[in-house]
PDB file of C-alpha atoms in Angstrom:
ATOM      1  CA  UNK A   2     -10.473 -12.379  12.641  1.00  0.00           C
ATOM      2  CA  UNK A   3     -13.962 -13.380  13.827  1.00  0.00           C
ATOM      3  CA  UNK A   4     -15.302 -10.047  12.560  1.00  0.00           C
ATOM      4  CA  UNK A   5     -14.259 -11.068   9.042  1.00  0.00           C
ATOM      5  CA  UNK A   6     -16.439 -14.186   9.312  1.00  0.00           C
ATOM      6  CA  UNK A   7     -19.574 -13.009  11.159  1.00  0.00           C
ATOM      7  CA  UNK A   8     -21.594 -16.130  10.268  1.00  0.00           C
ATOM      8  CA  UNK A   9     -19.124 -18.484  11.948  1.00  0.00           C
ATOM      9  CA  UNK A  10     -18.483 -19.244  15.603  1.00  0.00           C
ATOM     10  CA  UNK A  11     -15.664 -17.002  16.845  1.00  0.00           C
ATOM     11  CA  UNK A  12     -13.794 -19.899  18.465  1.00  0.00           C
ATOM     12  CA  UNK A  13     -13.783 -21.851  15.183  1.00  0.00           C
ATOM     13  CA  UNK A  14     -12.329 -18.854  13.333  1.00  0.00           C
ATOM     14  CA  UNK A  15      -9.661 -18.359  16.007  1.00  0.00           C
ATOM     15  CA  UNK A  16      -8.709 -22.041  15.848  1.00  0.00           C
ATOM     16  CA  UNK A  17      -8.492 -21.973  12.039  1.00  0.00           C
ATOM     17  CA  UNK A  18      -6.404 -18.766  11.848  1.00  0.00           C
ATOM     18  CA  UNK A  19      -3.981 -19.479  14.662  1.00  0.00           C
ATOM     19  CA  UNK A  20      -0.795 -17.373  14.580  1.00  0.00           C
ATOM     20  CA  UNK A  21       2.519 -19.216  14.535  1.00  0.00           C
ATOM     21  CA  UNK A  22       4.118 -16.520  16.691  1.00  0.00           C
ATOM     22  CA  UNK A  23       2.936 -13.702  18.947  1.00  0.00           C
ATOM     23  CA  UNK A  24       5.713 -11.143  19.302  1.00  0.00           C
ATOM     24  CA  UNK A  25       5.744  -7.770  21.003  1.00  0.00           C
ATOM     25  CA  UNK A  26       6.203  -6.024  24.315  1.00  0.00           C
ATOM     26  CA  UNK A  27       3.061  -7.774  25.654  1.00  0.00           C
ATOM     27  CA  UNK A  28       1.737  -4.622  27.328  1.00  0.00           C
ATOM     28  CA  UNK A  29      -1.690  -4.761  25.668  1.00  0.00           C
ATOM     29  CA  UNK A  30      -2.471  -8.467  25.280  1.00  0.00           C
ATOM     30  CA  UNK A  31      -4.952  -9.946  27.732  1.00  0.00           C
ATOM     31  CA  UNK A  32      -3.738 -12.967  29.710  1.00  0.00           C
ATOM     32  CA  UNK A  33      -6.686 -15.115  28.573  1.00  0.00           C
ATOM     33  CA  UNK A  34      -5.863 -14.371  24.912  1.00  0.00           C
ATOM     34  CA  UNK A  35      -2.209 -15.287  25.410  1.00  0.00           C
ATOM     35  CA  UNK A  36      -3.216 -18.476  27.241  1.00  0.00           C
ATOM     36  CA  UNK A  37      -5.729 -19.415  24.521  1.00  0.00           C
ATOM     37  CA  UNK A  38      -3.088 -19.259  21.789  1.00  0.00           C
ATOM     38  CA  UNK A  39      -0.374 -20.845  23.942  1.00  0.00           C
ATOM     39  CA  UNK A  40      -2.691 -23.835  24.392  1.00  0.00           C
ATOM     40  CA  UNK A  41      -2.981 -24.051  20.577  1.00  0.00           C
ATOM     41  CA  UNK A  42       0.815 -24.163  20.260  1.00  0.00           C
ATOM     42  CA  UNK A  43       1.508 -20.548  19.314  1.00  0.00           C
ATOM     43  CA  UNK A  44       5.040 -19.450  20.222  1.00  0.00           C
ATOM     44  CA  UNK A  45       5.306 -16.293  22.347  1.00  0.00           C
ATOM     45  CA  UNK A  46       8.305 -13.982  21.946  1.00  0.00           C
ATOM     46  CA  UNK A  47       8.345 -11.381  24.726  1.00  0.00           C
ATOM     47  CA  UNK A  48      10.236  -8.272  23.611  1.00  0.00           C
ATOM     48  CA  UNK A  49       9.246  -6.085  26.572  1.00  0.00           C
ATOM     49  CA  UNK A  50      12.889  -5.054  27.066  1.00  0.00           C
ATOM     50  CA  UNK A  51      12.771  -3.241  23.680  1.00  0.00           C
ATOM     51  CA  UNK A  52      10.801  -0.025  24.078  1.00  0.00           C
ATOM     52  CA  UNK A  53      12.455   1.715  21.103  1.00  0.00           C
ATOM     53  CA  UNK A  54      10.454  -0.089  18.413  1.00  0.00           C
ATOM     54  CA  UNK A  55       6.739  -0.738  17.976  1.00  0.00           C
ATOM     55  CA  UNK A  56       5.142  -4.174  18.055  1.00  0.00           C
ATOM     56  CA  UNK A  57       4.606  -3.944  14.290  1.00  0.00           C
ATOM     57  CA  UNK A  58       8.307  -3.165  13.780  1.00  0.00           C
ATOM     58  CA  UNK A  59       9.240  -6.211  15.890  1.00  0.00           C
ATOM     59  CA  UNK A  60       6.929  -8.454  13.842  1.00  0.00           C
ATOM     60  CA  UNK A  61       8.117  -7.176  10.454  1.00  0.00           C
ATOM     61  CA  UNK A  62      11.755  -7.648  11.526  1.00  0.00           C
ATOM     62  CA  UNK A  63      10.881 -11.218  12.565  1.00  0.00           C
ATOM     63  CA  UNK A  64       9.314 -11.931   9.156  1.00  0.00           C
ATOM     64  CA  UNK A  65      12.312 -10.389   7.382  1.00  0.00           C
ATOM     65  CA  UNK A  66      14.815 -12.390   9.399  1.00  0.00           C
ATOM     66  CA  UNK A  67      13.040 -15.754   9.437  1.00  0.00           C
ATOM     67  CA  UNK A  68      11.515 -15.969   5.952  1.00  0.00           C
ATOM     68  CA  UNK A  69      13.701 -18.042   3.617  1.00  0.00           C
ATOM     69  CA  UNK A  70      15.478 -15.857   1.033  1.00  0.00           C
ATOM     70  CA  UNK A  71      13.824 -17.671  -1.855  1.00  0.00           C
ATOM     71  CA  UNK A  72      10.388 -16.535  -0.644  1.00  0.00           C
ATOM     72  CA  UNK A  73      11.191 -12.866   0.086  1.00  0.00           C
ATOM     73  CA  UNK A  74      10.954 -11.619  -3.497  1.00  0.00           C
ATOM     74  CA  UNK A  75       7.213 -12.313  -3.561  1.00  0.00           C
ATOM     75  CA  UNK A  76       6.553 -11.606   0.116  1.00  0.00           C
ATOM     76  CA  UNK A  77       3.632  -9.240   0.698  1.00  0.00           C
ATOM     77  CA  UNK A  78       2.695  -8.470   4.292  1.00  0.00           C
ATOM     78  CA  UNK A  79      -0.890  -7.401   4.991  1.00  0.00           C
ATOM     79  CA  UNK A  80      -1.344  -5.620   8.310  1.00  0.00           C
ATOM     80  CA  UNK A  81      -5.013  -5.657   9.350  1.00  0.00           C
ATOM     81  CA  UNK A  82      -6.221  -3.057  11.833  1.00  0.00           C
ATOM     82  CA  UNK A  83      -3.201  -0.831  11.188  1.00  0.00           C
ATOM     83  CA  UNK A  84      -5.259   2.338  10.739  1.00  0.00           C
ATOM     84  CA  UNK A  85      -8.281   3.945  12.344  1.00  0.00           C
ATOM     85  CA  UNK A  86      -7.125   3.965  15.946  1.00  0.00           C
ATOM     86  CA  UNK A  87      -4.843   6.308  17.837  1.00  0.00           C
ATOM     87  CA  UNK A  88      -3.097   8.737  15.510  1.00  0.00           C
ATOM     88  CA  UNK A  89       0.333   8.177  17.106  1.00  0.00           C
ATOM     89  CA  UNK A  90      -0.048   4.425  16.467  1.00  0.00           C
ATOM     90  CA  UNK A  91      -1.027   5.091  12.846  1.00  0.00           C
ATOM     91  CA  UNK A  92       2.042   7.289  12.352  1.00  0.00           C
ATOM     92  CA  UNK A  93       4.191   4.596  13.988  1.00  0.00           C
ATOM     93  CA  UNK A  94       2.794   2.060  11.510  1.00  0.00           C
ATOM     94  CA  UNK A  95       3.498   4.393   8.578  1.00  0.00           C
ATOM     95  CA  UNK A  96       7.032   4.824   9.927  1.00  0.00           C
ATOM     96  CA  UNK A  97       7.433   1.022   9.709  1.00  0.00           C
ATOM     97  CA  UNK A  98       6.684   1.287   5.966  1.00  0.00           C
ATOM     98  CA  UNK A  99       9.601   3.714   5.652  1.00  0.00           C
ATOM     99  CA  UNK A 100      11.965   1.706   7.864  1.00  0.00           C
ATOM    100  CA  UNK A 101      11.332  -1.455   5.830  1.00  0.00           C
ATOM    101  CA  UNK A 102      11.044   0.257   2.450  1.00  0.00           C
ATOM    102  CA  UNK A 103      12.491  -2.716   0.548  1.00  0.00           C
ATOM    103  CA  UNK A 104       9.596  -4.928   1.711  1.00  0.00           C
ATOM    104  CA  UNK A 105       6.031  -4.814   0.385  1.00  0.00           C
ATOM    105  CA  UNK A 106       3.870  -4.002   3.395  1.00  0.00           C
ATOM    106  CA  UNK A 107       0.219  -2.980   3.087  1.00  0.00           C
ATOM    107  CA  UNK A 108      -1.575  -1.306   5.982  1.00  0.00           C
ATOM    108  CA  UNK A 109      -5.311  -2.058   6.009  1.00  0.00           C
ATOM    109  CA  UNK A 110      -8.297  -0.512   7.722  1.00  0.00           C
ATOM    110  CA  UNK A 111     -12.030  -0.886   7.194  1.00  0.00           C
ATOM    111  CA  UNK A 112     -11.921   2.121   4.852  1.00  0.00           C
ATOM    112  CA  UNK A 113      -8.604   2.127   2.994  1.00  0.00           C
ATOM    113  CA  UNK A 114      -5.200   0.647   2.398  1.00  0.00           C
ATOM    114  CA  UNK A 115      -1.812   2.345   2.386  1.00  0.00           C
ATOM    115  CA  UNK A 116       1.555   1.239   1.077  1.00  0.00           C
ATOM    116  CA  UNK A 117       4.865   2.851   0.300  1.00  0.00           C
ATOM    117  CA  UNK A 118       6.001   3.644  -3.237  1.00  0.00           C
ATOM    118  CA  UNK A 119       9.799   3.926  -2.939  1.00  0.00           C
ATOM    119  CA  UNK A 120      11.438   6.543  -5.149  1.00  0.00           C
ATOM    120  CA  UNK A 121      13.803   3.871  -6.463  1.00  0.00           C
ATOM    121  CA  UNK A 122      11.100   2.336  -8.682  1.00  0.00           C
ATOM    122  CA  UNK A 123       8.690   3.220 -11.461  1.00  0.00           C
ATOM    123  CA  UNK A 124       5.393   1.879 -10.088  1.00  0.00           C
ATOM    124  CA  UNK A 125       2.501   0.156 -11.806  1.00  0.00           C
ATOM    125  CA  UNK A 126      -0.509  -0.228  -9.541  1.00  0.00           C
ATOM    126  CA  UNK A 127      -3.156  -2.636 -10.763  1.00  0.00           C
ATOM    127  CA  UNK A 128      -6.543  -1.674  -9.368  1.00  0.00           C
ATOM    128  CA  UNK A 129      -8.954  -4.360  -8.187  1.00  0.00           C
ATOM    129  CA  UNK A 130     -12.039  -2.251  -8.950  1.00  0.00           C
ATOM    130  CA  UNK A 131     -14.424  -4.735  -7.331  1.00  0.00           C
ATOM    131  CA  UNK A 132     -12.917  -3.934  -3.917  1.00  0.00           C
ATOM    132  CA  UNK A 133     -10.790  -0.773  -4.337  1.00  0.00           C
ATOM    133  CA  UNK A 134     -11.469   2.834  -5.196  1.00  0.00           C
ATOM    134  CA  UNK A 135     -12.414   5.129  -6.557  1.00  0.00           C
ATOM    135  CA  UNK A 136     -10.860   7.596  -4.078  1.00  0.00           C
ATOM    136  CA  UNK A 137      -7.093   7.642  -3.802  1.00  0.00           C
ATOM    137  CA  UNK A 138      -4.161   9.801  -2.824  1.00  0.00           C
ATOM    138  CA  UNK A 139      -0.407  10.230  -3.128  1.00  0.00           C
ATOM    139  CA  UNK A 140       1.439  11.791  -0.212  1.00  0.00           C
ATOM    140  CA  UNK A 141       5.156  12.569  -0.069  1.00  0.00           C
ATOM    141  CA  UNK A 142       6.788  11.017   2.983  1.00  0.00           C
ATOM    142  CA  UNK A 143      10.194  11.792   4.439  1.00  0.00           C
ATOM    143  CA  UNK A 144      10.901  14.703   2.113  1.00  0.00           C
ATOM    144  CA  UNK A 145       9.097  16.852  -0.455  1.00  0.00           C
ATOM    145  CA  UNK A 146       8.690  15.584  -3.993  1.00  0.00           C
ATOM    146  CA  UNK A 147      10.266  17.871  -6.573  1.00  0.00           C
ATOM    147  CA  UNK A 148       8.680  15.893  -9.408  1.00  0.00           C
ATOM    148  CA  UNK A 149       5.844  13.355  -9.436  1.00  0.00           C
ATOM    149  CA  UNK A 150       4.158  12.106 -12.603  1.00  0.00           C
ATOM    150  CA  UNK A 151       1.145   9.768 -12.806  1.00  0.00           C
ATOM    151  CA  UNK A 152      -1.163   8.203 -15.356  1.00  0.00           C
ATOM    152  CA  UNK A 153      -4.597   6.673 -14.828  1.00  0.00           C
ATOM    153  CA  UNK A 154      -5.973   9.205 -12.339  1.00  0.00           C
ATOM    154  CA  UNK A 155      -8.718  11.751 -12.862  1.00  0.00           C
ATOM    155  CA  UNK A 156      -6.266  14.478 -11.906  1.00  0.00           C
ATOM    156  CA  UNK A 157      -2.934  13.165 -13.145  1.00  0.00           C
ATOM    157  CA  UNK A 158       0.198  14.804 -11.852  1.00  0.00           C
ATOM    158  CA  UNK A 159       2.681  15.947 -14.475  1.00  0.00           C
ATOM    159  CA  UNK A 160       6.118  16.759 -13.079  1.00  0.00           C
ATOM    160  CA  UNK A 161       4.281  18.083 -10.007  1.00  0.00           C
ATOM    161  CA  UNK A 162       5.950  19.300  -6.836  1.00  0.00           C
ATOM    162  CA  UNK A 163       4.309  18.038  -3.632  1.00  0.00           C
ATOM    163  CA  UNK A 164       5.062  18.800   0.009  1.00  0.00           C
ATOM    164  CA  UNK A 165       3.372  19.336   3.337  1.00  0.00           C
ATOM    165  CA  UNK A 166       2.434  22.992   3.527  1.00  0.00           C
ATOM    166  CA  UNK A 167       1.878  22.908  -0.243  1.00  0.00           C
ATOM    167  CA  UNK A 168       0.116  20.596  -2.665  1.00  0.00           C
ATOM    168  CA  UNK A 169      -0.479  16.942  -1.843  1.00  0.00           C
ATOM    169  CA  UNK A 170      -2.672  14.692  -3.972  1.00  0.00           C
ATOM    170  CA  UNK A 171      -5.660  13.829  -1.801  1.00  0.00           C
ATOM    171  CA  UNK A 172      -9.239  13.105  -2.922  1.00  0.00           C
ATOM    172  CA  UNK A 173      -8.045  11.993  -6.341  1.00  0.00           C
ATOM    173  CA  UNK A 174     -10.038   9.437  -8.355  1.00  0.00           C
ATOM    174  CA  UNK A 175      -8.873   6.231 -10.042  1.00  0.00           C
ATOM    175  CA  UNK A 176      -9.921   6.303 -13.719  1.00  0.00           C
ATOM    176  CA  UNK A 177      -7.970   3.340 -15.169  1.00  0.00           C
ATOM    177  CA  UNK A 178      -7.305  -0.272 -14.165  1.00  0.00           C
ATOM    178  CA  UNK A 179      -3.557   0.504 -14.178  1.00  0.00           C
ATOM    179  CA  UNK A 180      -2.033   3.517 -12.460  1.00  0.00           C
ATOM    180  CA  UNK A 181       1.586   4.490 -13.036  1.00  0.00           C
ATOM    181  CA  UNK A 182       3.604   6.610 -10.636  1.00  0.00           C
ATOM    182  CA  UNK A 183       7.108   7.997 -10.911  1.00  0.00           C
ATOM    183  CA  UNK A 184       8.539  10.306  -8.255  1.00  0.00           C
ATOM    184  CA  UNK A 185      11.847  11.621  -6.967  1.00  0.00           C
ATOM    185  CA  UNK A 186      10.735  10.994  -3.361  1.00  0.00           C
ATOM    186  CA  UNK A 187       9.044   8.196  -1.490  1.00  0.00           C
ATOM    187  CA  UNK A 188       5.255   8.455  -1.630  1.00  0.00           C
ATOM    188  CA  UNK A 189       2.427   6.891   0.299  1.00  0.00           C
ATOM    189  CA  UNK A 190      -0.284   5.439  -1.939  1.00  0.00           C
ATOM    190  CA  UNK A 191      -3.719   5.244  -0.375  1.00  0.00           C
ATOM    191  CA  UNK A 192      -6.946   3.992  -1.901  1.00  0.00           C
ATOM    192  CA  UNK A 193     -10.413   3.517  -0.489  1.00  0.00           C
ATOM    193  CA  UNK A 194     -11.822   0.042   0.100  1.00  0.00           C
ATOM    194  CA  UNK A 195     -15.402  -0.616  -0.954  1.00  0.00           C
ATOM    195  CA  UNK A 196     -17.856  -1.827   1.666  1.00  0.00           C
ATOM    196  CA  UNK A 197     -19.593  -5.091   0.811  1.00  0.00           C
TER     197      UNK A 197
END
Protein backbone atom coordinates (compact mmCIF):
# COMPACT_ATOMS: atom_id res chain seq x y z
CA UNK A 1 0.00 0.00 0.00
CA UNK A 2 2.73 2.57 0.71
CA UNK A 3 3.83 2.35 -2.93
CA UNK A 4 0.39 3.64 -3.95
CA UNK A 5 0.95 6.76 -1.82
CA UNK A 6 4.64 7.64 -2.36
CA UNK A 7 4.29 11.14 -0.87
CA UNK A 8 3.08 9.84 2.49
CA UNK A 9 4.94 8.19 5.35
CA UNK A 10 4.72 4.41 4.93
CA UNK A 11 3.67 3.86 8.55
CA UNK A 12 0.75 6.30 8.18
CA UNK A 13 -0.47 4.46 5.07
CA UNK A 14 -0.18 1.09 6.82
CA UNK A 15 -2.12 2.40 9.82
CA UNK A 16 -4.86 3.85 7.61
CA UNK A 17 -5.28 0.72 5.44
CA UNK A 18 -5.14 -1.90 8.16
CA UNK A 19 -6.55 -5.31 7.16
CA UNK A 20 -9.33 -6.74 9.31
CA UNK A 21 -7.98 -10.27 8.79
CA UNK A 22 -4.73 -11.86 7.64
CA UNK A 23 -5.43 -15.39 6.44
CA UNK A 24 -3.16 -17.92 4.80
CA UNK A 25 -0.60 -20.61 5.45
CA UNK A 26 1.77 -17.97 6.91
CA UNK A 27 4.82 -19.38 5.12
CA UNK A 28 5.84 -16.08 3.52
CA UNK A 29 4.85 -13.39 6.03
CA UNK A 30 7.65 -11.86 8.07
CA UNK A 31 7.23 -12.01 11.85
CA UNK A 32 7.64 -8.23 12.23
CA UNK A 33 4.83 -7.64 9.70
CA UNK A 34 2.51 -10.05 11.51
CA UNK A 35 3.37 -8.43 14.85
CA UNK A 36 2.81 -4.92 13.46
CA UNK A 37 -0.73 -5.76 12.32
CA UNK A 38 -1.52 -7.84 15.41
CA UNK A 39 -0.70 -4.77 17.51
CA UNK A 40 -3.22 -2.79 15.40
CA UNK A 41 -5.92 -5.38 16.14
CA UNK A 42 -5.82 -7.37 12.90
CA UNK A 43 -7.11 -10.93 13.35
CA UNK A 44 -4.77 -13.70 12.16
CA UNK A 45 -6.22 -16.94 10.77
CA UNK A 46 -3.47 -19.54 10.36
CA UNK A 47 -4.43 -22.08 7.69
CA UNK A 48 -1.03 -23.78 7.48
CA UNK A 49 -2.69 -27.21 7.75
CA UNK A 50 -4.35 -26.61 4.34
CA UNK A 51 -1.74 -27.03 1.62
CA UNK A 52 -4.29 -27.86 -1.11
CA UNK A 53 -5.45 -24.28 -1.70
CA UNK A 54 -3.57 -21.03 -2.26
CA UNK A 55 -3.62 -18.09 0.13
CA UNK A 56 -5.79 -16.19 -2.35
CA UNK A 57 -8.27 -19.09 -2.45
CA UNK A 58 -8.43 -19.09 1.37
CA UNK A 59 -9.09 -15.33 1.43
CA UNK A 60 -11.77 -15.40 -1.28
CA UNK A 61 -13.53 -18.28 0.51
CA UNK A 62 -13.43 -16.22 3.72
CA UNK A 63 -15.01 -13.22 1.96
CA UNK A 64 -17.65 -15.46 0.38
CA UNK A 65 -18.54 -17.11 3.67
CA UNK A 66 -18.48 -14.06 5.94
CA UNK A 67 -19.97 -11.32 3.75
CA UNK A 68 -23.68 -10.83 4.49
CA UNK A 69 -25.88 -12.16 1.67
CA UNK A 70 -27.40 -8.74 1.05
CA UNK A 71 -23.98 -7.35 0.11
CA UNK A 72 -22.78 -10.18 -2.16
CA UNK A 73 -24.69 -9.11 -5.27
CA UNK A 74 -22.55 -5.97 -5.59
CA UNK A 75 -19.35 -7.45 -4.15
CA UNK A 76 -16.29 -6.81 -6.31
CA UNK A 77 -12.95 -8.08 -5.03
CA UNK A 78 -9.81 -6.32 -6.25
CA UNK A 79 -6.64 -8.36 -5.81
CA UNK A 80 -3.57 -6.11 -5.99
CA UNK A 81 -0.22 -7.66 -6.85
CA UNK A 82 -1.87 -10.76 -8.30
CA UNK A 83 0.19 -10.73 -11.50
CA UNK A 84 3.78 -10.05 -12.49
CA UNK A 85 5.52 -12.47 -10.16
CA UNK A 86 6.13 -16.19 -10.40
CA UNK A 87 4.20 -17.74 -13.27
CA UNK A 88 2.91 -20.65 -11.16
CA UNK A 89 1.47 -18.12 -8.67
CA UNK A 90 -0.17 -16.19 -11.51
CA UNK A 91 -1.76 -19.37 -12.85
CA UNK A 92 -2.91 -20.24 -9.31
CA UNK A 93 -4.56 -16.81 -9.07
CA UNK A 94 -6.26 -17.29 -12.45
CA UNK A 95 -7.47 -20.69 -11.23
CA UNK A 96 -9.13 -18.89 -8.29
CA UNK A 97 -11.14 -16.86 -10.83
CA UNK A 98 -12.44 -20.13 -12.28
CA UNK A 99 -13.10 -21.77 -8.90
CA UNK A 100 -15.14 -18.76 -7.74
CA UNK A 101 -16.72 -17.99 -11.11
CA UNK A 102 -19.94 -16.66 -9.57
CA UNK A 103 -18.01 -13.88 -7.79
CA UNK A 104 -16.59 -10.76 -9.43
CA UNK A 105 -12.85 -10.90 -8.80
CA UNK A 106 -10.37 -8.63 -10.58
CA UNK A 107 -6.67 -9.45 -10.60
CA UNK A 108 -4.49 -6.33 -10.81
CA UNK A 109 -0.87 -5.70 -11.68
CA UNK A 110 1.05 -2.54 -12.52
CA UNK A 111 0.36 -3.19 -16.21
CA UNK A 112 -3.06 -4.81 -16.57
CA UNK A 113 -6.16 -6.27 -15.01
CA UNK A 114 -7.79 -9.64 -15.60
CA UNK A 115 -11.22 -10.96 -14.76
CA UNK A 116 -13.36 -13.89 -15.75
CA UNK A 117 -16.27 -13.61 -18.18
CA UNK A 118 -18.42 -16.67 -17.39
CA UNK A 119 -20.13 -18.29 -20.37
CA UNK A 120 -23.45 -18.05 -18.52
CA UNK A 121 -23.74 -14.30 -19.19
CA UNK A 122 -23.81 -11.80 -22.03
CA UNK A 123 -21.18 -9.27 -20.90
CA UNK A 124 -21.07 -5.50 -21.18
CA UNK A 125 -17.70 -4.08 -20.23
CA UNK A 126 -17.63 -0.35 -19.63
CA UNK A 127 -14.17 1.03 -20.31
CA UNK A 128 -12.69 3.69 -18.05
CA UNK A 129 -10.53 5.17 -20.82
CA UNK A 130 -8.70 7.52 -18.46
CA UNK A 131 -7.05 4.52 -16.77
CA UNK A 132 -7.66 1.49 -19.03
CA UNK A 133 -6.63 0.46 -22.51
CA UNK A 134 -6.20 0.54 -25.30
CA UNK A 135 -4.67 -2.97 -25.46
CA UNK A 136 -6.90 -5.88 -24.51
CA UNK A 137 -7.40 -9.58 -24.99
CA UNK A 138 -9.89 -12.42 -24.68
CA UNK A 139 -8.55 -15.86 -23.81
CA UNK A 140 -10.59 -19.05 -23.52
CA UNK A 141 -10.05 -20.75 -20.17
CA UNK A 142 -10.99 -24.29 -19.19
CA UNK A 143 -12.08 -25.33 -22.67
CA UNK A 144 -11.98 -24.02 -26.24
CA UNK A 145 -14.58 -21.53 -27.39
CA UNK A 146 -16.61 -22.77 -30.33
CA UNK A 147 -18.20 -19.34 -30.78
CA UNK A 148 -17.23 -15.91 -29.42
CA UNK A 149 -18.74 -12.65 -30.65
CA UNK A 150 -17.71 -9.13 -29.60
CA UNK A 151 -18.50 -5.51 -30.36
CA UNK A 152 -16.43 -2.42 -29.60
CA UNK A 153 -12.99 -3.82 -30.44
CA UNK A 154 -10.74 -2.92 -33.35
CA UNK A 155 -10.76 -6.56 -34.39
CA UNK A 156 -14.19 -7.78 -33.35
CA UNK A 157 -14.78 -11.49 -33.20
CA UNK A 158 -17.81 -12.78 -35.07
CA UNK A 159 -18.79 -16.33 -34.15
CA UNK A 160 -15.05 -17.01 -33.80
CA UNK A 161 -13.54 -20.24 -32.55
CA UNK A 162 -10.69 -19.76 -30.06
CA UNK A 163 -8.42 -22.29 -28.38
CA UNK A 164 -4.85 -22.78 -27.24
CA UNK A 165 -2.91 -24.09 -30.20
CA UNK A 166 -5.18 -22.01 -32.44
CA UNK A 167 -6.48 -18.45 -32.42
CA UNK A 168 -6.74 -16.45 -29.21
CA UNK A 169 -7.53 -12.74 -29.16
CA UNK A 170 -4.40 -11.04 -27.88
CA UNK A 171 -3.10 -7.55 -28.75
CA UNK A 172 -6.60 -6.36 -29.60
CA UNK A 173 -7.54 -2.69 -29.20
CA UNK A 174 -10.52 -1.13 -27.41
CA UNK A 175 -12.35 1.19 -29.84
CA UNK A 176 -15.59 1.95 -27.93
CA UNK A 177 -16.52 2.92 -24.37
CA UNK A 178 -18.69 -0.22 -24.16
CA UNK A 179 -17.49 -3.67 -25.19
CA UNK A 180 -19.90 -6.58 -25.50
CA UNK A 181 -18.84 -10.21 -25.32
CA UNK A 182 -20.83 -13.39 -25.80
CA UNK A 183 -19.16 -16.80 -25.76
CA UNK A 184 -19.97 -20.47 -25.32
CA UNK A 185 -16.98 -20.89 -22.97
CA UNK A 186 -15.52 -18.99 -20.06
CA UNK A 187 -13.09 -16.29 -21.18
CA UNK A 188 -10.45 -14.23 -19.45
CA UNK A 189 -10.73 -10.51 -20.21
CA UNK A 190 -7.50 -8.57 -19.90
CA UNK A 191 -6.89 -4.89 -20.51
CA UNK A 192 -3.84 -2.71 -20.08
CA UNK A 193 -3.67 -0.11 -17.32
CA UNK A 194 -2.31 3.32 -18.20
CA UNK A 195 0.68 4.62 -16.26
CA UNK A 196 0.13 7.97 -14.58
